[in-house]
Amino acid sequence: MTHAMLKGSNIPLDARAVRAVLRWTPGPGVPDVDASALLVGENGRVRSDEDFVFYNQPRHPSGAVRHLPKKRLVEGLTDAIETDLGTLEPSVHRVVLAASADGGDFGRVRDLCVLLYDAVAVPAGQSGEPLALFEVQPETGSETAMICGELYRRGEGWKFRALGQGYASGLVGLATEFGISVDESEETGGAGGAGEAPIQAAAPAPAQAPEEAPAAAATGAQVPGPAPEPAPQPQPQPGYGYPPPPPAPPTVPPATPQPQPAYGYPHQPAPTGAPAYGYPQYRPAPDPSFRLPPQGPQFLPNR
């Protein structure tokens, strides 16, 4: 017989092991849902980070609590936590069953419910009648994590209580409240937890070496400051994929043209003045010592 439970109600458990199955209806814009469990002591907090069982830590070291793979059924998607109540350590007083929404809030998750099965009578992967059914309803719709229920000790036995308590701080905020150390220096991209900080033991900060006071500080002497760093040398700009241009060849002055021979006549220097635009150009005076070279008879005048 299945107990349809209301928020805050509880039922005794005769089963030695139980399986809590989260079920919801997927669809466009519906966030994914992940199941998790926290093993809590008498003080209401975990004993260590190993007491948190979720998608990145799917099995407790004792083997008493484990996270099962997700399944797609006709009724919807499921994610489950299985607990062996008979092998739980005496220091564990409660097993908190939680859910977190990836990519949205629980106001967009449809038909969310918890089904509690006898894990021995109905093994995983087989169909059967659940012990209890609790339809989880968020209070504001902005919750990104929910405590759906809890398994707790009562005398020599165990009971299940339906809760439905929401958290707007997500799985990280829920886990931190129960004493889990959260390292928020990175973001995880694992399945079911994208965009949330990884839940793990926070690494201790490195010890800093004590600062040594210089002897000059005790005497009041002025301590010289550090030497200035050399100015950085300019670097050549990148060519954006093109090869760098070859170095420019050295500049060679043009050769001075040599005057052509005058074929036996003395060379006359070129005039240096500007053209006179139709006026006679300046001519130097003839050299009185100039004599024509010897000429043949064909150039001699007739006598």
PDB file of C-alpha atoms in Angstrom:
ATOM      1  CA  MET A   1       0.000   0.000   0.000  1.00  0.00           C
ATOM      2  CA  THR A   2       1.353   3.409  -1.008  1.00  0.00           C
ATOM      3  CA  HIS A   3       1.145   6.254   1.519  1.00  0.00           C
ATOM      4  CA  ALA A   4       0.270   9.578  -0.122  1.00  0.00           C
ATOM      5  CA  MET A   5       2.144  11.949   2.156  1.00  0.00           C
ATOM      6  CA  LEU A   6       1.638  15.616   2.991  1.00  0.00           C
ATOM      7  CA  LYS A   7       4.340  18.092   3.914  1.00  0.00           C
ATOM      8  CA  GLY A   8       5.513  17.412   7.474  1.00  0.00           C
ATOM      9  CA  SER A   9       3.975  13.930   7.765  1.00  0.00           C
ATOM     10  CA  ASN A  10       5.989  10.786   8.537  1.00  0.00           C
ATOM     11  CA  ILE A  11       5.679   7.014   8.295  1.00  0.00           C
ATOM     12  CA  PRO A  12       7.599   4.170   9.991  1.00  0.00           C
ATOM     13  CA  LEU A  13       9.841   2.016   7.821  1.00  0.00           C
ATOM     14  CA  ASP A  14      10.021  -1.762   8.119  1.00  0.00           C
ATOM     15  CA  ALA A  15      12.333  -2.130   5.110  1.00  0.00           C
ATOM     16  CA  ARG A  16      16.019  -2.835   5.702  1.00  0.00           C
ATOM     17  CA  ALA A  17      17.027  -0.785   2.637  1.00  0.00           C
ATOM     18  CA  VAL A  18      15.086   1.920   0.787  1.00  0.00           C
ATOM     19  CA  ARG A  19      15.416   3.735  -2.522  1.00  0.00           C
ATOM     20  CA  ALA A  20      14.226   7.354  -2.792  1.00  0.00           C
ATOM     21  CA  VAL A  21      13.422   8.201  -6.413  1.00  0.00           C
ATOM     22  CA  LEU A  22      12.972  11.771  -7.637  1.00  0.00           C
ATOM     23  CA  ARG A  23      10.671  11.943 -10.673  1.00  0.00           C
ATOM     24  CA  TRP A  24       9.668  14.909 -12.850  1.00  0.00           C
ATOM     25  CA  THR A  25       8.368  15.626 -16.337  1.00  0.00           C
ATOM     26  CA  PRO A  26      11.012  16.987 -18.739  1.00  0.00           C
ATOM     27  CA  GLY A  27      10.331  19.473 -21.498  1.00  0.00           C
ATOM     28  CA  PRO A  28      11.515  22.673 -23.184  1.00  0.00           C
ATOM     29  CA  GLY A  29      12.773  25.150 -20.593  1.00  0.00           C
ATOM     30  CA  VAL A  30      12.469  22.625 -17.742  1.00  0.00           C
ATOM     31  CA  PRO A  31      15.665  22.442 -15.633  1.00  0.00           C
ATOM     32  CA  ASP A  32      17.374  19.148 -14.999  1.00  0.00           C
ATOM     33  CA  VAL A  33      17.064  17.774 -11.452  1.00  0.00           C
ATOM     34  CA  ASP A  34      19.768  15.996  -9.435  1.00  0.00           C
ATOM     35  CA  ALA A  35      19.273  13.905  -6.305  1.00  0.00           C
ATOM     36  CA  SER A  36      21.730  13.978  -3.384  1.00  0.00           C
ATOM     37  CA  ALA A  37      21.972  12.811   0.230  1.00  0.00           C
ATOM     38  CA  LEU A  38      23.668  14.124   3.381  1.00  0.00           C
ATOM     39  CA  LEU A  39      24.529  11.818   6.279  1.00  0.00           C
ATOM     40  CA  VAL A  40      23.956  13.963   9.366  1.00  0.00           C
ATOM     41  CA  GLY A  41      25.051  13.380  12.953  1.00  0.00           C
ATOM     42  CA  GLU A  42      23.327  14.190  16.218  1.00  0.00           C
ATOM     43  CA  ASN A  43      24.437  17.854  15.995  1.00  0.00           C
ATOM     44  CA  GLY A  44      22.644  18.315  12.658  1.00  0.00           C
ATOM     45  CA  ARG A  45      25.858  18.529  10.615  1.00  0.00           C
ATOM     46  CA  VAL A  46      27.930  16.113   8.543  1.00  0.00           C
ATOM     47  CA  ARG A  47      30.931  14.460  10.129  1.00  0.00           C
ATOM     48  CA  SER A  48      33.139  15.133   7.076  1.00  0.00           C
ATOM     49  CA  ASP A  49      32.818  16.023   3.398  1.00  0.00           C
ATOM     50  CA  GLU A  50      32.568  12.281   2.639  1.00  0.00           C
ATOM     51  CA  ASP A  51      29.062  12.340   4.162  1.00  0.00           C
ATOM     52  CA  PHE A  52      27.748  14.145   1.065  1.00  0.00           C
ATOM     53  CA  VAL A  53      26.637  11.739  -1.703  1.00  0.00           C
ATOM     54  CA  PHE A  54      25.841  13.347  -5.072  1.00  0.00           C
ATOM     55  CA  TYR A  55      26.726  13.167  -8.781  1.00  0.00           C
ATOM     56  CA  ASN A  56      30.438  13.978  -8.227  1.00  0.00           C
ATOM     57  CA  GLN A  57      30.736  11.624  -5.200  1.00  0.00           C
ATOM     58  CA  PRO A  58      28.224   8.862  -5.964  1.00  0.00           C
ATOM     59  CA  ARG A  59      29.125   6.421  -3.168  1.00  0.00           C
ATOM     60  CA  HIS A  60      29.711   6.840   0.560  1.00  0.00           C
ATOM     61  CA  PRO A  61      32.920   5.177   1.826  1.00  0.00           C
ATOM     62  CA  SER A  62      30.835   2.863   4.022  1.00  0.00           C
ATOM     63  CA  GLY A  63      28.827   1.701   1.009  1.00  0.00           C
ATOM     64  CA  ALA A  64      25.572   2.324   2.879  1.00  0.00           C
ATOM     65  CA  VAL A  65      24.432   5.219   0.652  1.00  0.00           C
ATOM     66  CA  ARG A  66      24.884   5.521  -3.109  1.00  0.00           C
ATOM     67  CA  HIS A  67      23.673   7.675  -5.978  1.00  0.00           C
ATOM     68  CA  LEU A  68      22.108   5.743  -8.880  1.00  0.00           C
ATOM     69  CA  PRO A  69      22.256   6.744 -12.573  1.00  0.00           C
ATOM     70  CA  LYS A  70      19.375   8.692 -14.075  1.00  0.00           C
ATOM     71  CA  LYS A  71      16.686   6.876 -16.031  1.00  0.00           C
ATOM     72  CA  ARG A  72      14.033   7.898 -18.525  1.00  0.00           C
ATOM     73  CA  LEU A  73      10.671   6.244 -17.920  1.00  0.00           C
ATOM     74  CA  VAL A  74       7.271   6.655 -19.502  1.00  0.00           C
ATOM     75  CA  GLU A  75       6.217   8.764 -16.513  1.00  0.00           C
ATOM     76  CA  GLY A  76       9.271  11.042 -16.768  1.00  0.00           C
ATOM     77  CA  LEU A  77      12.925  11.314 -15.772  1.00  0.00           C
ATOM     78  CA  THR A  78      14.201   9.862 -12.498  1.00  0.00           C
ATOM     79  CA  ASP A  79      17.261  10.257 -10.261  1.00  0.00           C
ATOM     80  CA  ALA A  80      17.623   8.102  -7.150  1.00  0.00           C
ATOM     81  CA  ILE A  81      19.437   7.619  -3.830  1.00  0.00           C
ATOM     82  CA  GLU A  82      19.600   4.137  -2.287  1.00  0.00           C
ATOM     83  CA  THR A  83      20.260   3.693   1.450  1.00  0.00           C
ATOM     84  CA  ASP A  84      21.013   0.507   3.378  1.00  0.00           C
ATOM     85  CA  LEU A  85      19.567   1.412   6.782  1.00  0.00           C
ATOM     86  CA  GLY A  86      20.920  -1.732   8.418  1.00  0.00           C
ATOM     87  CA  THR A  87      24.585  -0.899   7.718  1.00  0.00           C
ATOM     88  CA  LEU A  88      24.529   2.820   8.564  1.00  0.00           C
ATOM     89  CA  GLU A  89      26.968   3.737  11.319  1.00  0.00           C
ATOM     90  CA  PRO A  90      25.412   4.531  14.721  1.00  0.00           C
ATOM     91  CA  SER A  91      26.783   8.088  14.556  1.00  0.00           C
ATOM     92  CA  VAL A  92      24.503   8.800  11.549  1.00  0.00           C
ATOM     93  CA  HIS A  93      21.159  10.016  12.926  1.00  0.00           C
ATOM     94  CA  ARG A  94      19.568  11.296   9.694  1.00  0.00           C
ATOM     95  CA  VAL A  95      19.896  10.896   5.938  1.00  0.00           C
ATOM     96  CA  VAL A  96      18.675  14.109   4.287  1.00  0.00           C
ATOM     97  CA  LEU A  97      17.303  13.559   0.758  1.00  0.00           C
ATOM     98  CA  ALA A  98      17.800  16.689  -1.375  1.00  0.00           C
ATOM     99  CA  ALA A  99      17.262  17.826  -4.956  1.00  0.00           C
ATOM    100  CA  SER A 100      18.902  20.593  -6.984  1.00  0.00           C
ATOM    101  CA  ALA A 101      17.796  22.238 -10.235  1.00  0.00           C
ATOM    102  CA  ASP A 102      20.374  22.768 -12.965  1.00  0.00           C
ATOM    103  CA  GLY A 103      19.667  25.621 -15.375  1.00  0.00           C
ATOM    104  CA  GLY A 104      16.676  27.174 -13.636  1.00  0.00           C
ATOM    105  CA  ASP A 105      14.521  27.058 -10.509  1.00  0.00           C
ATOM    106  CA  PHE A 106      11.934  24.614  -9.194  1.00  0.00           C
ATOM    107  CA  GLY A 107       9.127  26.913 -10.265  1.00  0.00           C
ATOM    108  CA  ARG A 108       9.742  25.591 -13.796  1.00  0.00           C
ATOM    109  CA  VAL A 109      10.016  21.891 -12.820  1.00  0.00           C
ATOM    110  CA  ARG A 110       6.768  20.032 -13.495  1.00  0.00           C
ATOM    111  CA  ASP A 111       5.296  17.115 -11.526  1.00  0.00           C
ATOM    112  CA  LEU A 112       8.206  16.787  -9.088  1.00  0.00           C
ATOM    113  CA  CYS A 113       7.627  13.989  -6.572  1.00  0.00           C
ATOM    114  CA  VAL A 114       9.492  11.551  -4.316  1.00  0.00           C
ATOM    115  CA  LEU A 115       8.763   7.830  -4.513  1.00  0.00           C
ATOM    116  CA  LEU A 116      10.096   5.685  -1.660  1.00  0.00           C
ATOM    117  CA  TYR A 117      10.626   1.987  -2.464  1.00  0.00           C
ATOM    118  CA  ASP A 118      11.674  -1.068  -0.504  1.00  0.00           C
ATOM    119  CA  ALA A 119      15.039  -1.658  -2.217  1.00  0.00           C
ATOM    120  CA  VAL A 120      15.000  -5.380  -1.366  1.00  0.00           C
ATOM    121  CA  ALA A 121      11.439  -6.115  -2.490  1.00  0.00           C
ATOM    122  CA  VAL A 122      11.666  -3.868  -5.574  1.00  0.00           C
ATOM    123  CA  PRO A 123      15.260  -3.865  -6.868  1.00  0.00           C
ATOM    124  CA  ALA A 124      16.484  -1.020  -9.048  1.00  0.00           C
ATOM    125  CA  GLY A 125      15.293  -1.345 -12.640  1.00  0.00           C
ATOM    126  CA  GLN A 126      12.126  -3.246 -11.712  1.00  0.00           C
ATOM    127  CA  SER A 127       8.609  -1.917 -11.333  1.00  0.00           C
ATOM    128  CA  GLY A 128       6.626  -2.240  -8.136  1.00  0.00           C
ATOM    129  CA  GLU A 129       4.417  -0.406  -5.709  1.00  0.00           C
ATOM    130  CA  PRO A 130       6.209   2.317  -3.704  1.00  0.00           C
ATOM    131  CA  LEU A 131       5.967   2.575   0.074  1.00  0.00           C
ATOM    132  CA  ALA A 132       5.263   6.326  -0.058  1.00  0.00           C
ATOM    133  CA  LEU A 133       4.568   9.128  -2.543  1.00  0.00           C
ATOM    134  CA  PHE A 134       5.218  12.790  -1.779  1.00  0.00           C
ATOM    135  CA  GLU A 135       4.462  15.526  -4.323  1.00  0.00           C
ATOM    136  CA  VAL A 136       7.036  18.289  -3.777  1.00  0.00           C
ATOM    137  CA  GLN A 137       5.649  21.807  -4.192  1.00  0.00           C
ATOM    138  CA  PRO A 138       8.035  24.800  -4.008  1.00  0.00           C
ATOM    139  CA  GLU A 139       6.818  27.638  -1.813  1.00  0.00           C
ATOM    140  CA  THR A 140       8.004  30.611  -3.923  1.00  0.00           C
ATOM    141  CA  GLY A 141       9.117  29.029  -7.195  1.00  0.00           C
ATOM    142  CA  SER A 142      12.562  30.658  -6.985  1.00  0.00           C
ATOM    143  CA  GLU A 143      14.143  27.750  -5.103  1.00  0.00           C
ATOM    144  CA  THR A 144      17.116  26.087  -6.802  1.00  0.00           C
ATOM    145  CA  ALA A 145      17.569  23.393  -4.126  1.00  0.00           C
ATOM    146  CA  MET A 146      15.009  21.457  -2.068  1.00  0.00           C
ATOM    147  CA  ILE A 147      15.081  19.128   0.935  1.00  0.00           C
ATOM    148  CA  CYS A 148      12.441  16.673  -0.225  1.00  0.00           C
ATOM    149  CA  GLY A 149      12.493  14.425   2.822  1.00  0.00           C
ATOM    150  CA  GLU A 150      14.644  12.676   5.393  1.00  0.00           C
ATOM    151  CA  LEU A 151      15.241   9.238   6.866  1.00  0.00           C
ATOM    152  CA  TYR A 152      15.725   9.505  10.648  1.00  0.00           C
ATOM    153  CA  ARG A 153      16.196   7.162  13.576  1.00  0.00           C
ATOM    154  CA  ARG A 154      13.345   6.583  16.007  1.00  0.00           C
ATOM    155  CA  GLY A 155      14.364   4.202  18.791  1.00  0.00           C
ATOM    156  CA  GLU A 156      15.638   1.014  17.171  1.00  0.00           C
ATOM    157  CA  GLY A 157      13.972   1.713  13.828  1.00  0.00           C
ATOM    158  CA  TRP A 158      13.774   4.319  11.076  1.00  0.00           C
ATOM    159  CA  LYS A 159      11.101   6.687   9.788  1.00  0.00           C
ATOM    160  CA  PHE A 160      10.609   8.795   6.660  1.00  0.00           C
ATOM    161  CA  ARG A 161       9.414  12.415   6.895  1.00  0.00           C
ATOM    162  CA  ALA A 162       8.157  14.513   3.947  1.00  0.00           C
ATOM    163  CA  LEU A 163       9.632  18.039   4.103  1.00  0.00           C
ATOM    164  CA  GLY A 164       9.724  20.168   0.928  1.00  0.00           C
ATOM    165  CA  GLN A 165      12.030  22.896   2.321  1.00  0.00           C
ATOM    166  CA  GLY A 166      13.501  25.176  -0.368  1.00  0.00           C
ATOM    167  CA  TYR A 167      16.783  27.076  -0.784  1.00  0.00           C
ATOM    168  CA  ALA A 168      17.401  29.937  -3.220  1.00  0.00           C
ATOM    169  CA  SER A 169      21.194  29.495  -2.866  1.00  0.00           C
ATOM    170  CA  GLY A 170      21.285  26.205  -4.755  1.00  0.00           C
ATOM    171  CA  LEU A 171      23.080  23.006  -3.873  1.00  0.00           C
ATOM    172  CA  VAL A 172      26.113  24.954  -2.620  1.00  0.00           C
ATOM    173  CA  GLY A 173      24.039  26.875  -0.069  1.00  0.00           C
ATOM    174  CA  LEU A 174      22.224  23.744   1.079  1.00  0.00           C
ATOM    175  CA  ALA A 175      25.438  21.750   1.502  1.00  0.00           C
ATOM    176  CA  THR A 176      27.175  24.619   3.327  1.00  0.00           C
ATOM    177  CA  GLU A 177      24.361  24.787   5.898  1.00  0.00           C
ATOM    178  CA  PHE A 178      25.030  21.160   6.826  1.00  0.00           C
ATOM    179  CA  GLY A 179      28.789  21.742   7.235  1.00  0.00           C
ATOM    180  CA  ILE A 180      30.160  20.803   3.793  1.00  0.00           C
ATOM    181  CA  SER A 181      33.345  22.672   2.822  1.00  0.00           C
ATOM    182  CA  VAL A 182      32.821  24.371  -0.549  1.00  0.00           C
ATOM    183  CA  ASP A 183      35.659  25.541  -2.793  1.00  0.00           C
ATOM    184  CA  GLU A 184      34.199  28.381  -4.902  1.00  0.00           C
ATOM    185  CA  SER A 185      37.478  29.248  -6.712  1.00  0.00           C
ATOM    186  CA  GLU A 186      36.419  27.148  -9.726  1.00  0.00           C
ATOM    187  CA  GLU A 187      33.247  26.291 -11.586  1.00  0.00           C
ATOM    188  CA  THR A 188      32.295  22.807 -12.461  1.00  0.00           C
ATOM    189  CA  GLY A 189      31.098  21.768 -15.900  1.00  0.00           C
ATOM    190  CA  GLY A 190      30.131  18.234 -14.819  1.00  0.00           C
ATOM    191  CA  ALA A 191      26.773  16.741 -15.576  1.00  0.00           C
ATOM    192  CA  GLY A 192      23.984  17.954 -13.387  1.00  0.00           C
ATOM    193  CA  GLY A 193      25.950  20.773 -11.789  1.00  0.00           C
ATOM    194  CA  ALA A 194      26.998  23.219 -14.512  1.00  0.00           C
ATOM    195  CA  GLY A 195      27.464  26.737 -13.280  1.00  0.00           C
ATOM    196  CA  GLU A 196      27.779  25.799  -9.566  1.00  0.00           C
ATOM    197  CA  ALA A 197      30.902  25.757  -7.491  1.00  0.00           C
ATOM    198  CA  PRO A 198      32.388  22.271  -6.973  1.00  0.00           C
ATOM    199  CA  ILE A 199      31.518  20.762  -3.558  1.00  0.00           C
ATOM    200  CA  GLN A 200      34.710  19.469  -2.058  1.00  0.00           C
ATOM    201  CA  ALA A 201      37.051  20.043   0.841  1.00  0.00           C
ATOM    202  CA  ALA A 202      38.488  23.517   0.643  1.00  0.00           C
ATOM    203  CA  ALA A 203      42.277  23.539   0.295  1.00  0.00           C
ATOM    204  CA  PRO A 204      44.061  25.226   3.241  1.00  0.00           C
ATOM    205  CA  ALA A 205      45.676  28.544   2.477  1.00  0.00           C
ATOM    206  CA  PRO A 206      49.488  28.348   2.140  1.00  0.00           C
ATOM    207  CA  ALA A 207      51.309  29.516   5.250  1.00  0.00           C
ATOM    208  CA  GLN A 208      53.021  32.844   4.747  1.00  0.00           C
ATOM    209  CA  ALA A 209      56.608  33.264   5.880  1.00  0.00           C
ATOM    210  CA  PRO A 210      56.970  35.840   8.692  1.00  0.00           C
ATOM    211  CA  GLU A 211      58.259  39.160   7.536  1.00  0.00           C
ATOM    212  CA  GLU A 212      61.801  39.885   8.660  1.00  0.00           C
ATOM    213  CA  ALA A 213      62.307  43.384   9.951  1.00  0.00           C
ATOM    214  CA  PRO A 214      65.614  44.823   8.715  1.00  0.00           C
ATOM    215  CA  ALA A 215      68.162  45.829  11.288  1.00  0.00           C
ATOM    216  CA  ALA A 216      68.072  49.365   9.973  1.00  0.00           C
ATOM    217  CA  ALA A 217      64.433  49.678  11.076  1.00  0.00           C
ATOM    218  CA  ALA A 218      65.411  49.195  14.716  1.00  0.00           C
ATOM    219  CA  THR A 219      68.113  51.901  14.541  1.00  0.00           C
ATOM    220  CA  GLY A 220      65.994  54.349  12.564  1.00  0.00           C
ATOM    221  CA  ALA A 221      68.373  54.318   9.590  1.00  0.00           C
ATOM    222  CA  GLN A 222      66.894  55.007   6.221  1.00  0.00           C
ATOM    223  CA  VAL A 223      66.444  51.842   4.188  1.00  0.00           C
ATOM    224  CA  PRO A 224      67.141  52.300   0.479  1.00  0.00           C
ATOM    225  CA  GLY A 225      64.335  51.302  -1.782  1.00  0.00           C
ATOM    226  CA  PRO A 226      64.625  48.664  -4.460  1.00  0.00           C
ATOM    227  CA  ALA A 227      66.632  49.490  -7.544  1.00  0.00           C
ATOM    228  CA  PRO A 228      64.494  50.736 -10.422  1.00  0.00           C
ATOM    229  CA  GLU A 229      63.791  48.218 -13.084  1.00  0.00           C
ATOM    230  CA  PRO A 230      65.250  48.897 -16.549  1.00  0.00           C
ATOM    231  CA  ALA A 231      62.833  50.336 -19.056  1.00  0.00           C
ATOM    232  CA  PRO A 232      61.472  47.695 -21.390  1.00  0.00           C
ATOM    233  CA  GLN A 233      62.925  47.687 -24.857  1.00  0.00           C
ATOM    234  CA  PRO A 234      60.453  48.323 -27.674  1.00  0.00           C
ATOM    235  CA  GLN A 235      59.509  45.180 -29.449  1.00  0.00           C
ATOM    236  CA  PRO A 236      58.839  44.998 -33.189  1.00  0.00           C
ATOM    237  CA  GLN A 237      55.168  45.006 -34.055  1.00  0.00           C
ATOM    238  CA  PRO A 238      53.733  41.738 -35.438  1.00  0.00           C
ATOM    239  CA  GLY A 239      53.198  41.413 -39.164  1.00  0.00           C
ATOM    240  CA  TYR A 240      49.742  39.785 -38.714  1.00  0.00           C
ATOM    241  CA  GLY A 241      50.654  36.722 -40.757  1.00  0.00           C
ATOM    242  CA  TYR A 242      52.888  38.472 -43.338  1.00  0.00           C
ATOM    243  CA  PRO A 243      56.693  37.959 -43.396  1.00  0.00           C
ATOM    244  CA  PRO A 244      58.719  40.878 -42.019  1.00  0.00           C
ATOM    245  CA  PRO A 245      60.125  43.250 -44.690  1.00  0.00           C
ATOM    246  CA  PRO A 246      63.815  42.803 -45.587  1.00  0.00           C
ATOM    247  CA  PRO A 247      66.250  45.347 -44.140  1.00  0.00           C
ATOM    248  CA  ALA A 248      66.808  48.448 -46.267  1.00  0.00           C
ATOM    249  CA  PRO A 249      70.070  48.372 -48.290  1.00  0.00           C
ATOM    250  CA  PRO A 250      72.731  50.930 -47.336  1.00  0.00           C
ATOM    251  CA  THR A 251      72.398  54.260 -49.091  1.00  0.00           C
ATOM    252  CA  VAL A 252      75.034  54.734 -51.814  1.00  0.00           C
ATOM    253  CA  PRO A 253      75.554  58.280 -53.150  1.00  0.00           C
ATOM    254  CA  PRO A 254      75.114  58.547 -56.932  1.00  0.00           C
ATOM    255  CA  ALA A 255      78.275  58.547 -58.991  1.00  0.00           C
ATOM    256  CA  THR A 256      79.384  61.907 -60.315  1.00  0.00           C
ATOM    257  CA  PRO A 257      79.273  61.878 -64.138  1.00  0.00           C
ATOM    258  CA  GLN A 258      82.632  62.338 -65.787  1.00  0.00           C
ATOM    259  CA  PRO A 259      82.962  64.865 -68.639  1.00  0.00           C
ATOM    260  CA  GLN A 260      83.238  63.401 -72.109  1.00  0.00           C
ATOM    261  CA  PRO A 261      86.431  64.063 -74.118  1.00  0.00           C
ATOM    262  CA  ALA A 262      86.352  66.975 -76.591  1.00  0.00           C
ATOM    263  CA  TYR A 263      88.081  64.994 -79.333  1.00  0.00           C
ATOM    264  CA  GLY A 264      91.269  66.985 -79.308  1.00  0.00           C
ATOM    265  CA  TYR A 265      89.783  70.251 -78.083  1.00  0.00           C
ATOM    266  CA  PRO A 266      90.163  71.416 -74.575  1.00  0.00           C
ATOM    267  CA  HIS A 267      87.104  70.797 -72.444  1.00  0.00           C
ATOM    268  CA  GLN A 268      84.990  73.850 -71.709  1.00  0.00           C
ATOM    269  CA  PRO A 269      83.199  73.985 -68.410  1.00  0.00           C
ATOM    270  CA  ALA A 270      79.428  74.108 -68.603  1.00  0.00           C
ATOM    271  CA  PRO A 271      77.905  77.510 -67.894  1.00  0.00           C
ATOM    272  CA  THR A 272      76.621  77.798 -64.342  1.00  0.00           C
ATOM    273  CA  GLY A 273      74.270  80.719 -64.807  1.00  0.00           C
ATOM    274  CA  ALA A 274      70.555  80.440 -65.468  1.00  0.00           C
ATOM    275  CA  PRO A 275      69.408  80.667 -69.132  1.00  0.00           C
ATOM    276  CA  ALA A 276      68.962  84.207 -70.421  1.00  0.00           C
ATOM    277  CA  TYR A 277      65.811  83.439 -72.408  1.00  0.00           C
ATOM    278  CA  GLY A 278      66.912  84.775 -75.822  1.00  0.00           C
ATOM    279  CA  TYR A 279      69.850  86.953 -74.730  1.00  0.00           C
ATOM    280  CA  PRO A 280      73.425  85.948 -75.660  1.00  0.00           C
ATOM    281  CA  GLN A 281      74.918  83.605 -73.143  1.00  0.00           C
ATOM    282  CA  TYR A 282      78.034  84.400 -71.314  1.00  0.00           C
ATOM    283  CA  ARG A 283      81.195  83.000 -72.972  1.00  0.00           C
ATOM    284  CA  PRO A 284      84.564  83.017 -71.306  1.00  0.00           C
ATOM    285  CA  ALA A 285      87.452  84.861 -73.010  1.00  0.00           C
ATOM    286  CA  PRO A 286      89.545  82.708 -75.442  1.00  0.00           C
ATOM    287  CA  ASP A 287      92.785  81.378 -74.128  1.00  0.00           C
ATOM    288  CA  PRO A 288      95.603  83.359 -75.821  1.00  0.00           C
ATOM    289  CA  SER A 289      97.881  80.361 -75.633  1.00  0.00           C
ATOM    290  CA  PHE A 290      95.432  78.192 -77.579  1.00  0.00           C
ATOM    291  CA  ARG A 291      96.767  76.815 -80.908  1.00  0.00           C
ATOM    292  CA  LEU A 292      95.060  74.539 -83.395  1.00  0.00           C
ATOM    293  CA  PRO A 293      96.648  71.178 -83.732  1.00  0.00           C
ATOM    294  CA  PRO A 294      98.474  70.335 -86.972  1.00  0.00           C
ATOM    295  CA  GLN A 295      96.068  69.842 -89.846  1.00  0.00           C
ATOM    296  CA  GLY A 296      96.266  68.026 -93.156  1.00  0.00           C
ATOM    297  CA  PRO A 297      96.637  69.771 -96.542  1.00  0.00           C
ATOM    298  CA  GLN A 298      92.951  69.569 -97.230  1.00  0.00           C
ATOM    299  CA  PHE A 299      92.346  72.102 -94.477  1.00  0.00           C
ATOM    300  CA  LEU A 300      95.026  74.583 -95.584  1.00  0.00           C
ATOM    301  CA  PRO A 301      93.857  77.708 -97.497  1.00  0.00           C
ATOM    302  CA  ASN A 302      94.733  78.033-101.192  1.00  0.00           C
ATOM    303  CA  ARG A 303      97.753  80.069-101.863  1.00  0.00           C
TER     304      ARG A 303
END
